[in-house]
Amino acid sequence: MSLESELRQEHVAHMDLSGFSSVPSGTSVRDVLSQLRTDGHNVCLVTDGNQLKGIFTDRDVLGKVVGSTQTLDAPVDDVMTNSPITIKPDASAADALRLMDENHFRNLPAVDENGTIVGDMTHLSVVNYLAARYPVEVLNLPPQPDRFPRKAEGG
């Protein structure tokens, strides 16, 4: 079975979707940044109850917050992406990757049919899935597989 066909059969819900922080709407940008630092994440899903309202990423920080200190005390709602594109957990991983590629996303929130957040699909989710599925092939690759030493080692 090819990698492409495997990713077409694998559902988004089977990927690691846990690499995100979450805050309620109205949280200050300063508090969101603190939460992201504490959690070690680069994306925050902004909620209204259990429903996804927006997404705030490191790109938003660089484009809308850095150099604008008054933004730090504003609500995250002012600088987040409202109503982001999402994917259903039963969609294929290949469809999620295609959507991310077409729209130049690094984060794609997954929400169920009720709009409840299931997680955040990332390229790292796929890499981790492949590393778990093919550990020898993925984890034993040299950093530059096409590079050969100029002379024999150990001599």
Tab-separated table of N, CA and C in Angstrom:
chain	number	residue	atom	x	y	z
A	1	MET	N	0.843	-1.172	0.000
A	1	MET	CA	0.000	0.000	0.000
A	1	MET	C	0.892	1.239	0.000
A	2	SER	N	0.563	2.208	-0.826
A	2	SER	CA	1.375	3.414	-0.922
A	2	SER	C	1.063	4.353	0.240
A	3	LEU	N	1.992	5.236	0.499
A	3	LEU	CA	1.820	6.218	1.557
A	3	LEU	C	0.593	7.086	1.285
A	4	GLU	N	0.422	7.480	0.036
A	4	GLU	CA	-0.727	8.310	-0.326
A	4	GLU	C	-2.042	7.601	-0.035
A	5	SER	N	-2.155	6.354	-0.418
A	5	SER	CA	-3.399	5.625	-0.178
A	5	SER	C	-3.616	5.392	1.320
A	6	GLU	N	-2.530	5.234	2.057
A	6	GLU	CA	-2.652	5.070	3.502
A	6	GLU	C	-3.192	6.337	4.156
A	7	LEU	N	-2.683	7.497	3.725
A	7	LEU	CA	-3.164	8.756	4.281
A	7	LEU	C	-4.595	9.059	3.834
A	8	ARG	N	-4.999	8.513	2.685
A	8	ARG	CA	-6.395	8.675	2.245
A	8	ARG	C	-7.342	7.854	3.117
A	9	GLN	N	-6.850	6.754	3.645
A	9	GLN	CA	-7.684	5.881	4.470
A	9	GLN	C	-7.655	6.276	5.948
A	10	GLU	N	-6.585	6.929	6.380
A	10	GLU	CA	-6.454	7.283	7.798
A	10	GLU	C	-7.275	8.528	8.116
A	11	HIS	N	-8.016	8.487	9.218
A	11	HIS	CA	-8.861	9.612	9.603
A	11	HIS	C	-8.077	10.616	10.434
A	12	VAL	N	-8.475	11.860	10.333
A	12	VAL	CA	-7.865	12.934	11.115
A	12	VAL	C	-7.921	12.604	12.606
A	13	ALA	N	-9.014	12.006	13.043
A	13	ALA	CA	-9.195	11.679	14.464
A	13	ALA	C	-8.125	10.731	14.987
A	14	HIS	N	-7.444	9.986	14.112
A	14	HIS	CA	-6.405	9.047	14.540
A	14	HIS	C	-5.030	9.693	14.637
A	15	MET	N	-4.945	10.966	14.265
A	15	MET	CA	-3.688	11.704	14.365
A	15	MET	C	-3.576	12.298	15.774
A	16	ASP	N	-2.375	12.727	16.128
A	16	ASP	CA	-2.181	13.432	17.397
A	16	ASP	C	-2.649	14.872	17.190
A	17	LEU	N	-3.763	15.227	17.798
A	17	LEU	CA	-4.363	16.550	17.625
A	17	LEU	C	-4.217	17.409	18.876
A	18	SER	N	-3.285	17.056	19.747
A	18	SER	CA	-3.217	17.663	21.076
A	18	SER	C	-2.303	18.879	21.200
A	19	GLY	N	-1.618	19.289	20.162
A	19	GLY	CA	-0.616	20.348	20.275
A	19	GLY	C	-1.166	21.753	20.207
A	20	PHE	N	-2.133	22.085	21.050
A	20	PHE	CA	-2.701	23.428	21.029
A	20	PHE	C	-3.100	23.855	22.438
A	21	SER	N	-3.221	25.159	22.608
A	21	SER	CA	-3.768	25.726	23.834
A	21	SER	C	-5.180	26.196	23.512
A	22	SER	N	-5.947	26.478	24.547
A	22	SER	CA	-7.314	26.943	24.355
A	22	SER	C	-7.636	27.988	25.419
A	23	VAL	N	-8.267	29.071	24.987
A	23	VAL	CA	-8.695	30.120	25.917
A	23	VAL	C	-10.090	30.583	25.530
A	24	PRO	N	-10.833	31.128	26.510
A	24	PRO	CA	-12.145	31.669	26.166
A	24	PRO	C	-12.029	33.016	25.455
A	25	SER	N	-13.009	33.311	24.649
A	25	SER	CA	-13.099	34.596	23.971
A	25	SER	C	-13.011	35.713	25.007
A	26	GLY	N	-12.323	36.796	24.652
A	26	GLY	CA	-12.186	37.930	25.558
A	26	GLY	C	-10.916	37.929	26.378
A	27	THR	N	-10.165	36.828	26.360
A	27	THR	CA	-8.897	36.752	27.090
A	27	THR	C	-7.918	37.755	26.482
A	28	SER	N	-7.132	38.407	27.309
A	28	SER	CA	-6.166	39.390	26.794
A	28	SER	C	-5.056	38.680	26.021
A	29	VAL	N	-4.512	39.393	25.060
A	29	VAL	CA	-3.406	38.852	24.266
A	29	VAL	C	-2.240	38.496	25.182
A	30	ARG	N	-1.981	39.326	26.172
A	30	ARG	CA	-0.897	39.069	27.132
A	30	ARG	C	-1.100	37.714	27.820
A	31	ASP	N	-2.330	37.449	28.266
A	31	ASP	CA	-2.619	36.183	28.940
A	31	ASP	C	-2.537	34.996	27.981
A	32	VAL	N	-2.933	35.202	26.730
A	32	VAL	CA	-2.831	34.126	25.734
A	32	VAL	C	-1.367	33.790	25.485
A	33	LEU	N	-0.534	34.815	25.342
A	33	LEU	CA	0.902	34.578	25.122
A	33	LEU	C	1.519	33.855	26.306
A	34	SER	N	1.109	34.215	27.499
A	34	SER	CA	1.598	33.536	28.700
A	34	SER	C	1.180	32.065	28.689
A	35	GLN	N	-0.056	31.814	28.309
A	35	GLN	CA	-0.563	30.442	28.227
A	35	GLN	C	0.210	29.635	27.183
A	36	LEU	N	0.453	30.237	26.020
A	36	LEU	CA	1.211	29.548	24.966
A	36	LEU	C	2.617	29.205	25.441
A	37	ARG	N	3.255	30.149	26.140
A	37	ARG	CA	4.608	29.894	26.669
A	37	ARG	C	4.586	28.758	27.678
A	38	THR	N	3.618	28.795	28.586
A	38	THR	CA	3.508	27.766	29.619
A	38	THR	C	3.281	26.389	29.002
A	39	ASP	N	2.382	26.322	28.006
A	39	ASP	CA	2.032	25.048	27.379
A	39	ASP	C	3.066	24.586	26.358
A	40	GLY	N	3.906	25.504	25.870
A	40	GLY	CA	4.887	25.161	24.847
A	40	GLY	C	4.267	24.962	23.475
A	41	HIS	N	3.201	25.695	23.189
A	41	HIS	CA	2.509	25.578	21.896
A	41	HIS	C	2.664	26.859	21.089
A	42	ASN	N	2.339	26.767	19.800
A	42	ASN	CA	2.390	27.951	18.944
A	42	ASN	C	1.022	28.305	18.377
A	43	VAL	N	-0.020	27.668	18.895
A	43	VAL	CA	-1.377	27.956	18.424
A	43	VAL	C	-2.347	27.885	19.594
A	44	CYS	N	-3.316	28.803	19.552
A	44	CYS	CA	-4.341	28.841	20.588
A	44	CYS	C	-5.707	28.890	19.908
A	45	LEU	N	-6.575	27.968	20.291
A	45	LEU	CA	-7.932	27.972	19.776
A	45	LEU	C	-8.784	28.771	20.751
A	46	VAL	N	-9.464	29.775	20.237
A	46	VAL	CA	-10.282	30.665	21.053
A	46	VAL	C	-11.711	30.148	21.011
A	47	THR	N	-12.304	29.990	22.199
A	47	THR	CA	-13.609	29.341	22.286
A	47	THR	C	-14.687	30.272	22.818
A	48	ASP	N	-15.896	29.917	22.475
A	48	ASP	CA	-17.093	30.528	23.034
A	48	ASP	C	-17.889	29.351	23.580
A	49	GLY	N	-17.675	29.045	24.858
A	49	GLY	CA	-18.186	27.789	25.403
A	49	GLY	C	-17.309	26.665	24.885
A	50	ASN	N	-17.910	25.631	24.295
A	50	ASN	CA	-17.151	24.536	23.675
A	50	ASN	C	-16.962	24.747	22.179
A	51	GLN	N	-17.487	25.842	21.654
A	51	GLN	CA	-17.457	26.100	20.220
A	51	GLN	C	-16.224	26.913	19.835
A	52	LEU	N	-15.660	26.591	18.682
A	52	LEU	CA	-14.504	27.320	18.171
A	52	LEU	C	-14.957	28.672	17.634
A	53	LYS	N	-14.330	29.724	18.127
A	53	LYS	CA	-14.648	31.068	17.660
A	53	LYS	C	-13.541	31.610	16.758
A	54	GLY	N	-12.289	31.255	17.074
A	54	GLY	CA	-11.169	31.768	16.297
A	54	GLY	C	-9.897	31.020	16.598
A	55	ILE	N	-8.848	31.394	15.863
A	55	ILE	CA	-7.534	30.779	16.044
A	55	ILE	C	-6.495	31.891	16.107
A	56	PHE	N	-5.544	31.742	17.011
A	56	PHE	CA	-4.473	32.713	17.215
A	56	PHE	C	-3.161	31.944	17.151
A	57	THR	N	-2.313	32.289	16.184
A	57	THR	CA	-1.069	31.547	15.970
A	57	THR	C	0.147	32.449	16.134
A	58	ASP	N	1.325	31.831	16.064
A	58	ASP	CA	2.558	32.604	16.131
A	58	ASP	C	2.656	33.589	14.971
A	59	ARG	N	2.034	33.290	13.852
A	59	ARG	CA	2.014	34.246	12.732
A	59	ARG	C	1.230	35.499	13.092
A	60	ASP	N	0.138	35.335	13.848
A	60	ASP	CA	-0.621	36.498	14.320
A	60	ASP	C	0.228	37.336	15.266
A	61	VAL	N	1.012	36.675	16.105
A	61	VAL	CA	1.893	37.391	17.029
A	61	VAL	C	2.874	38.249	16.236
A	62	LEU	N	3.522	37.655	15.240
A	62	LEU	CA	4.514	38.389	14.459
A	62	LEU	C	3.891	39.499	13.609
A	63	GLY	N	2.728	39.248	13.056
A	63	GLY	CA	2.115	40.219	12.156
A	63	GLY	C	1.264	41.280	12.820
A	64	LYS	N	0.699	40.978	13.997
A	64	LYS	CA	-0.268	41.904	14.589
A	64	LYS	C	0.077	42.380	15.993
A	65	VAL	N	0.994	41.700	16.667
A	65	VAL	CA	1.273	42.037	18.066
A	65	VAL	C	2.660	42.647	18.239
A	66	VAL	N	3.680	42.039	17.650
A	66	VAL	CA	5.043	42.539	17.798
A	66	VAL	C	5.109	43.973	17.286
A	67	GLY	N	5.681	44.849	18.098
A	67	GLY	CA	5.811	46.248	17.707
A	67	GLY	C	4.580	47.081	18.038
A	68	SER	N	3.578	46.470	18.618
A	68	SER	CA	2.353	47.174	18.960
A	68	SER	C	1.970	46.813	20.392
A	69	THR	N	2.676	47.406	21.345
A	69	THR	CA	2.520	47.008	22.745
A	69	THR	C	1.117	47.234	23.297
A	70	GLN	N	0.368	48.174	22.753
A	70	GLN	CA	-0.995	48.397	23.241
A	70	GLN	C	-1.892	47.196	22.938
A	71	THR	N	-1.503	46.381	21.984
A	71	THR	CA	-2.274	45.192	21.625
A	71	THR	C	-2.229	44.147	22.739
A	72	LEU	N	-1.200	44.156	23.553
A	72	LEU	CA	-1.044	43.140	24.596
A	72	LEU	C	-2.208	43.104	25.575
A	73	ASP	N	-2.808	44.248	25.832
A	73	ASP	CA	-3.914	44.291	26.784
A	73	ASP	C	-5.282	44.228	26.106
A	74	ALA	N	-5.300	44.148	24.789
A	74	ALA	CA	-6.557	44.018	24.040
A	74	ALA	C	-7.026	42.567	24.083
A	75	PRO	N	-8.307	42.329	23.867
A	75	PRO	CA	-8.775	40.934	23.809
A	75	PRO	C	-8.212	40.226	22.574
A	76	VAL	N	-7.949	38.950	22.717
A	76	VAL	CA	-7.398	38.168	21.611
A	76	VAL	C	-8.329	38.209	20.402
A	77	ASP	N	-9.599	38.435	20.617
A	77	ASP	CA	-10.581	38.510	19.534
A	77	ASP	C	-10.210	39.572	18.498
A	78	ASP	N	-9.475	40.620	18.931
A	78	ASP	CA	-9.101	41.704	18.022
A	78	ASP	C	-8.015	41.310	17.034
A	79	VAL	N	-7.224	40.280	17.357
A	79	VAL	CA	-6.089	39.924	16.497
A	79	VAL	C	-6.123	38.485	15.985
A	80	MET	N	-7.102	37.707	16.410
A	80	MET	CA	-7.190	36.312	15.965
A	80	MET	C	-7.850	36.240	14.590
A	81	THR	N	-7.782	35.071	13.988
A	81	THR	CA	-8.530	34.796	12.762
A	81	THR	C	-9.890	34.281	13.189
A	82	ASN	N	-10.934	35.028	12.832
A	82	ASN	CA	-12.295	34.640	13.188
A	82	ASN	C	-12.795	33.513	12.288
A	83	SER	N	-13.609	32.656	12.838
A	83	SER	CA	-14.265	31.571	12.089
A	83	SER	C	-13.298	30.875	11.131
A	84	PRO	N	-12.248	30.260	11.664
A	84	PRO	CA	-11.254	29.623	10.785
A	84	PRO	C	-11.830	28.419	10.047
A	85	ILE	N	-11.187	28.082	8.958
A	85	ILE	CA	-11.531	26.861	8.220
A	85	ILE	C	-11.229	25.681	9.134
A	86	THR	N	-12.117	24.711	9.154
A	86	THR	CA	-11.948	23.547	10.021
A	86	THR	C	-12.088	22.273	9.193
A	87	ILE	N	-11.838	21.158	9.852
A	87	ILE	CA	-12.010	19.849	9.223
A	87	ILE	C	-12.710	18.933	10.219
A	88	LYS	N	-13.461	17.989	9.705
A	88	LYS	CA	-14.159	17.016	10.550
A	88	LYS	C	-13.189	15.895	10.923
A	89	PRO	N	-13.356	15.313	12.098
A	89	PRO	CA	-12.432	14.255	12.527
A	89	PRO	C	-12.496	12.988	11.676
A	90	ASP	N	-13.606	12.782	10.948
A	90	ASP	CA	-13.695	11.591	10.105
A	90	ASP	C	-13.182	11.831	8.686
A	91	ALA	N	-12.676	13.035	8.401
A	91	ALA	CA	-12.051	13.313	7.106
A	91	ALA	C	-10.713	12.586	7.039
A	92	SER	N	-10.240	12.363	5.831
A	92	SER	CA	-8.957	11.671	5.692
A	92	SER	C	-7.795	12.611	5.982
A	93	ALA	N	-6.701	12.043	6.428
A	93	ALA	CA	-5.491	12.822	6.684
A	93	ALA	C	-4.997	13.458	5.390
A	94	ALA	N	-5.173	12.764	4.266
A	94	ALA	CA	-4.768	13.314	2.974
A	94	ALA	C	-5.573	14.564	2.640
A	95	ASP	N	-6.879	14.550	2.915
A	95	ASP	CA	-7.717	15.729	2.669
A	95	ASP	C	-7.279	16.898	3.551
A	96	ALA	N	-6.944	16.594	4.787
A	96	ALA	CA	-6.483	17.638	5.704
A	96	ALA	C	-5.174	18.253	5.204
A	97	LEU	N	-4.241	17.425	4.777
A	97	LEU	CA	-2.967	17.920	4.257
A	97	LEU	C	-3.170	18.760	2.998
A	98	ARG	N	-4.065	18.312	2.122
A	98	ARG	CA	-4.361	19.068	0.900
A	98	ARG	C	-4.924	20.439	1.254
A	99	LEU	N	-5.863	20.483	2.185
A	99	LEU	CA	-6.474	21.738	2.616
A	99	LEU	C	-5.434	22.664	3.245
A	100	MET	N	-4.557	22.110	4.044
A	100	MET	CA	-3.497	22.900	4.670
A	100	MET	C	-2.539	23.448	3.619
A	101	ASP	N	-2.206	22.635	2.629
A	101	ASP	CA	-1.297	23.062	1.579
A	101	ASP	C	-1.919	24.150	0.706
A	102	GLU	N	-3.158	23.944	0.302
A	102	GLU	CA	-3.839	24.920	-0.568
A	102	GLU	C	-3.995	26.284	0.092
A	103	ASN	N	-4.215	26.289	1.400
A	103	ASN	CA	-4.466	27.537	2.116
A	103	ASN	C	-3.259	28.053	2.890
A	104	HIS	N	-2.133	27.350	2.778
A	104	HIS	CA	-0.890	27.746	3.452
A	104	HIS	C	-1.062	27.813	4.968
A	105	PHE	N	-1.763	26.810	5.529
A	105	PHE	CA	-1.966	26.701	6.971
A	105	PHE	C	-0.922	25.782	7.554
A	106	ARG	N	-0.569	26.032	8.801
A	106	ARG	CA	0.221	25.081	9.558
A	106	ARG	C	-0.634	24.435	10.638
A	107	ASN	N	-1.812	25.008	10.873
A	107	ASN	CA	-2.744	24.505	11.879
A	107	ASN	C	-4.141	24.457	11.289
A	108	LEU	N	-4.808	23.336	11.469
A	108	LEU	CA	-6.157	23.150	10.956
A	108	LEU	C	-7.012	22.557	12.076
A	109	PRO	N	-7.856	23.390	12.696
A	109	PRO	CA	-8.683	22.870	13.792
A	109	PRO	C	-9.634	21.777	13.314
A	110	ALA	N	-9.765	20.752	14.123
A	110	ALA	CA	-10.723	19.671	13.854
A	110	ALA	C	-11.895	19.843	14.806
A	111	VAL	N	-13.107	19.901	14.250
A	111	VAL	CA	-14.318	20.034	15.058
A	111	VAL	C	-15.325	18.977	14.629
A	112	ASP	N	-16.109	18.495	15.592
A	112	ASP	CA	-17.100	17.475	15.258
A	112	ASP	C	-18.359	18.110	14.674
A	113	GLU	N	-19.362	17.274	14.394
A	113	GLU	CA	-20.585	17.749	13.754
A	113	GLU	C	-21.352	18.759	14.604
A	114	ASN	N	-21.093	18.799	15.912
A	114	ASN	CA	-21.738	19.773	16.802
A	114	ASN	C	-20.922	21.055	16.941
A	115	GLY	N	-19.758	21.098	16.287
A	115	GLY	CA	-18.895	22.266	16.380
A	115	GLY	C	-17.965	22.244	17.573
A	116	THR	N	-17.926	21.140	18.297
A	116	THR	CA	-17.050	21.004	19.457
A	116	THR	C	-15.625	20.698	18.995
A	117	ILE	N	-14.664	21.349	19.610
A	117	ILE	CA	-13.260	21.167	19.231
A	117	ILE	C	-12.785	19.769	19.584
A	118	VAL	N	-12.204	19.097	18.590
A	118	VAL	CA	-11.610	17.777	18.784
A	118	VAL	C	-10.098	17.913	18.925
A	119	GLY	N	-9.505	18.869	18.206
A	119	GLY	CA	-8.068	19.075	18.276
A	119	GLY	C	-7.574	19.970	17.165
A	120	ASP	N	-6.267	19.927	16.929
A	120	ASP	CA	-5.614	20.757	15.924
A	120	ASP	C	-4.696	19.885	15.071
A	121	MET	N	-5.011	19.788	13.793
A	121	MET	CA	-4.217	19.000	12.840
A	121	MET	C	-3.025	19.826	12.386
A	122	THR	N	-1.840	19.216	12.434
A	122	THR	CA	-0.622	19.882	11.982
A	122	THR	C	0.197	18.921	11.120
A	123	HIS	N	1.210	19.456	10.458
A	123	HIS	CA	2.112	18.595	9.702
A	123	HIS	C	2.852	17.647	10.653
A	124	LEU	N	3.148	18.135	11.846
A	124	LEU	CA	3.820	17.296	12.833
A	124	LEU	C	2.953	16.101	13.217
A	125	SER	N	1.638	16.283	13.201
A	125	SER	CA	0.722	15.161	13.471
A	125	SER	C	0.971	14.025	12.487
A	126	VAL	N	1.161	14.383	11.231
A	126	VAL	CA	1.387	13.373	10.184
A	126	VAL	C	2.766	12.749	10.348
A	127	VAL	N	3.769	13.568	10.631
A	127	VAL	CA	5.124	13.050	10.828
A	127	VAL	C	5.141	12.063	12.000
A	128	ASN	N	4.480	12.424	13.091
A	128	ASN	CA	4.430	11.519	14.248
A	128	ASN	C	3.683	10.235	13.915
A	129	TYR	N	2.617	10.338	13.134
A	129	TYR	CA	1.874	9.153	12.707
A	129	TYR	C	2.782	8.243	11.878
A	130	LEU	N	3.505	8.826	10.928
A	130	LEU	CA	4.399	8.042	10.072
A	130	LEU	C	5.549	7.436	10.875
A	131	ALA	N	6.072	8.193	11.839
A	131	ALA	CA	7.157	7.673	12.669
A	131	ALA	C	6.682	6.492	13.507
A	132	ALA	N	5.439	6.547	13.971
A	132	ALA	CA	4.898	5.427	14.748
A	132	ALA	C	4.596	4.229	13.855
A	133	ARG	N	4.149	4.495	12.655
A	133	ARG	CA	3.768	3.423	11.719
A	133	ARG	C	4.992	2.762	11.070
A	134	TYR	N	6.005	3.577	10.768
A	134	TYR	CA	7.224	3.088	10.115
A	134	TYR	C	8.449	3.542	10.912
A	135	PRO	N	8.611	3.068	12.138
A	135	PRO	CA	9.683	3.610	12.974
A	135	PRO	C	11.086	3.372	12.417
A	136	VAL	N	11.342	2.220	11.865
A	136	VAL	CA	12.684	1.929	11.356
A	136	VAL	C	13.006	2.834	10.175
A	137	GLU	N	12.068	2.944	9.239
A	137	GLU	CA	12.301	3.732	8.036
A	137	GLU	C	12.418	5.229	8.332
A	138	VAL	N	11.581	5.739	9.232
A	138	VAL	CA	11.560	7.176	9.502
A	138	VAL	C	12.650	7.575	10.480
A	139	LEU	N	12.784	6.848	11.564
A	139	LEU	CA	13.695	7.273	12.628
A	139	LEU	C	15.151	6.933	12.349
A	140	ASN	N	15.430	6.049	11.414
A	140	ASN	CA	16.812	5.674	11.130
A	140	ASN	C	17.378	6.340	9.886
A	141	LEU	N	16.642	7.257	9.307
A	141	LEU	CA	17.173	7.966	8.150
A	141	LEU	C	18.280	8.912	8.596
A	142	PRO	N	19.384	8.945	7.853
A	142	PRO	CA	20.419	9.921	8.192
A	142	PRO	C	19.905	11.330	7.873
A	143	PRO	N	20.469	12.364	8.492
A	143	PRO	CA	19.988	13.727	8.259
A	143	PRO	C	20.052	14.140	6.794
A	144	GLN	N	21.053	13.645	6.070
A	144	GLN	CA	21.193	13.940	4.643
A	144	GLN	C	21.415	12.606	3.924
A	145	PRO	N	20.318	11.903	3.566
A	145	PRO	CA	20.452	10.536	3.059
A	145	PRO	C	21.218	10.396	1.749
A	146	ASP	N	21.318	11.448	0.954
A	146	ASP	CA	22.021	11.348	-0.328
A	146	ASP	C	23.485	11.766	-0.244
A	147	ARG	N	23.928	12.086	0.926
A	147	ARG	CA	25.300	12.545	1.108
A	147	ARG	C	26.184	11.379	1.544
A	148	PHE	N	27.339	11.254	0.907
A	148	PHE	CA	28.276	10.185	1.223
A	148	PHE	C	29.590	10.792	1.715
A	149	PRO	N	30.279	10.108	2.645
A	149	PRO	CA	31.554	10.648	3.124
A	149	PRO	C	32.604	10.628	2.004
A	150	ARG	N	33.524	11.571	2.050
A	150	ARG	CA	34.576	11.663	1.030
A	150	ARG	C	35.638	10.587	1.187
A	151	LYS	N	35.833	10.125	2.415
A	151	LYS	CA	36.784	9.042	2.646
A	151	LYS	C	36.204	8.078	3.661
A	152	ALA	N	36.698	6.902	3.690
A	152	ALA	CA	36.190	5.876	4.607
A	152	ALA	C	36.444	6.299	6.039
A	153	GLU	N	35.452	6.057	6.867
A	153	GLU	CA	35.591	6.431	8.272
A	153	GLU	C	36.285	5.313	9.049
A	154	GLY	N	36.873	5.680	10.181
A	154	GLY	CA	37.443	4.698	11.100
A	154	GLY	C	38.806	4.169	10.687
A	155	GLY	N	39.422	4.765	9.721
A	155	GLY	CA	40.657	4.196	9.255
A	155	GLY	C	41.789	4.987	9.634
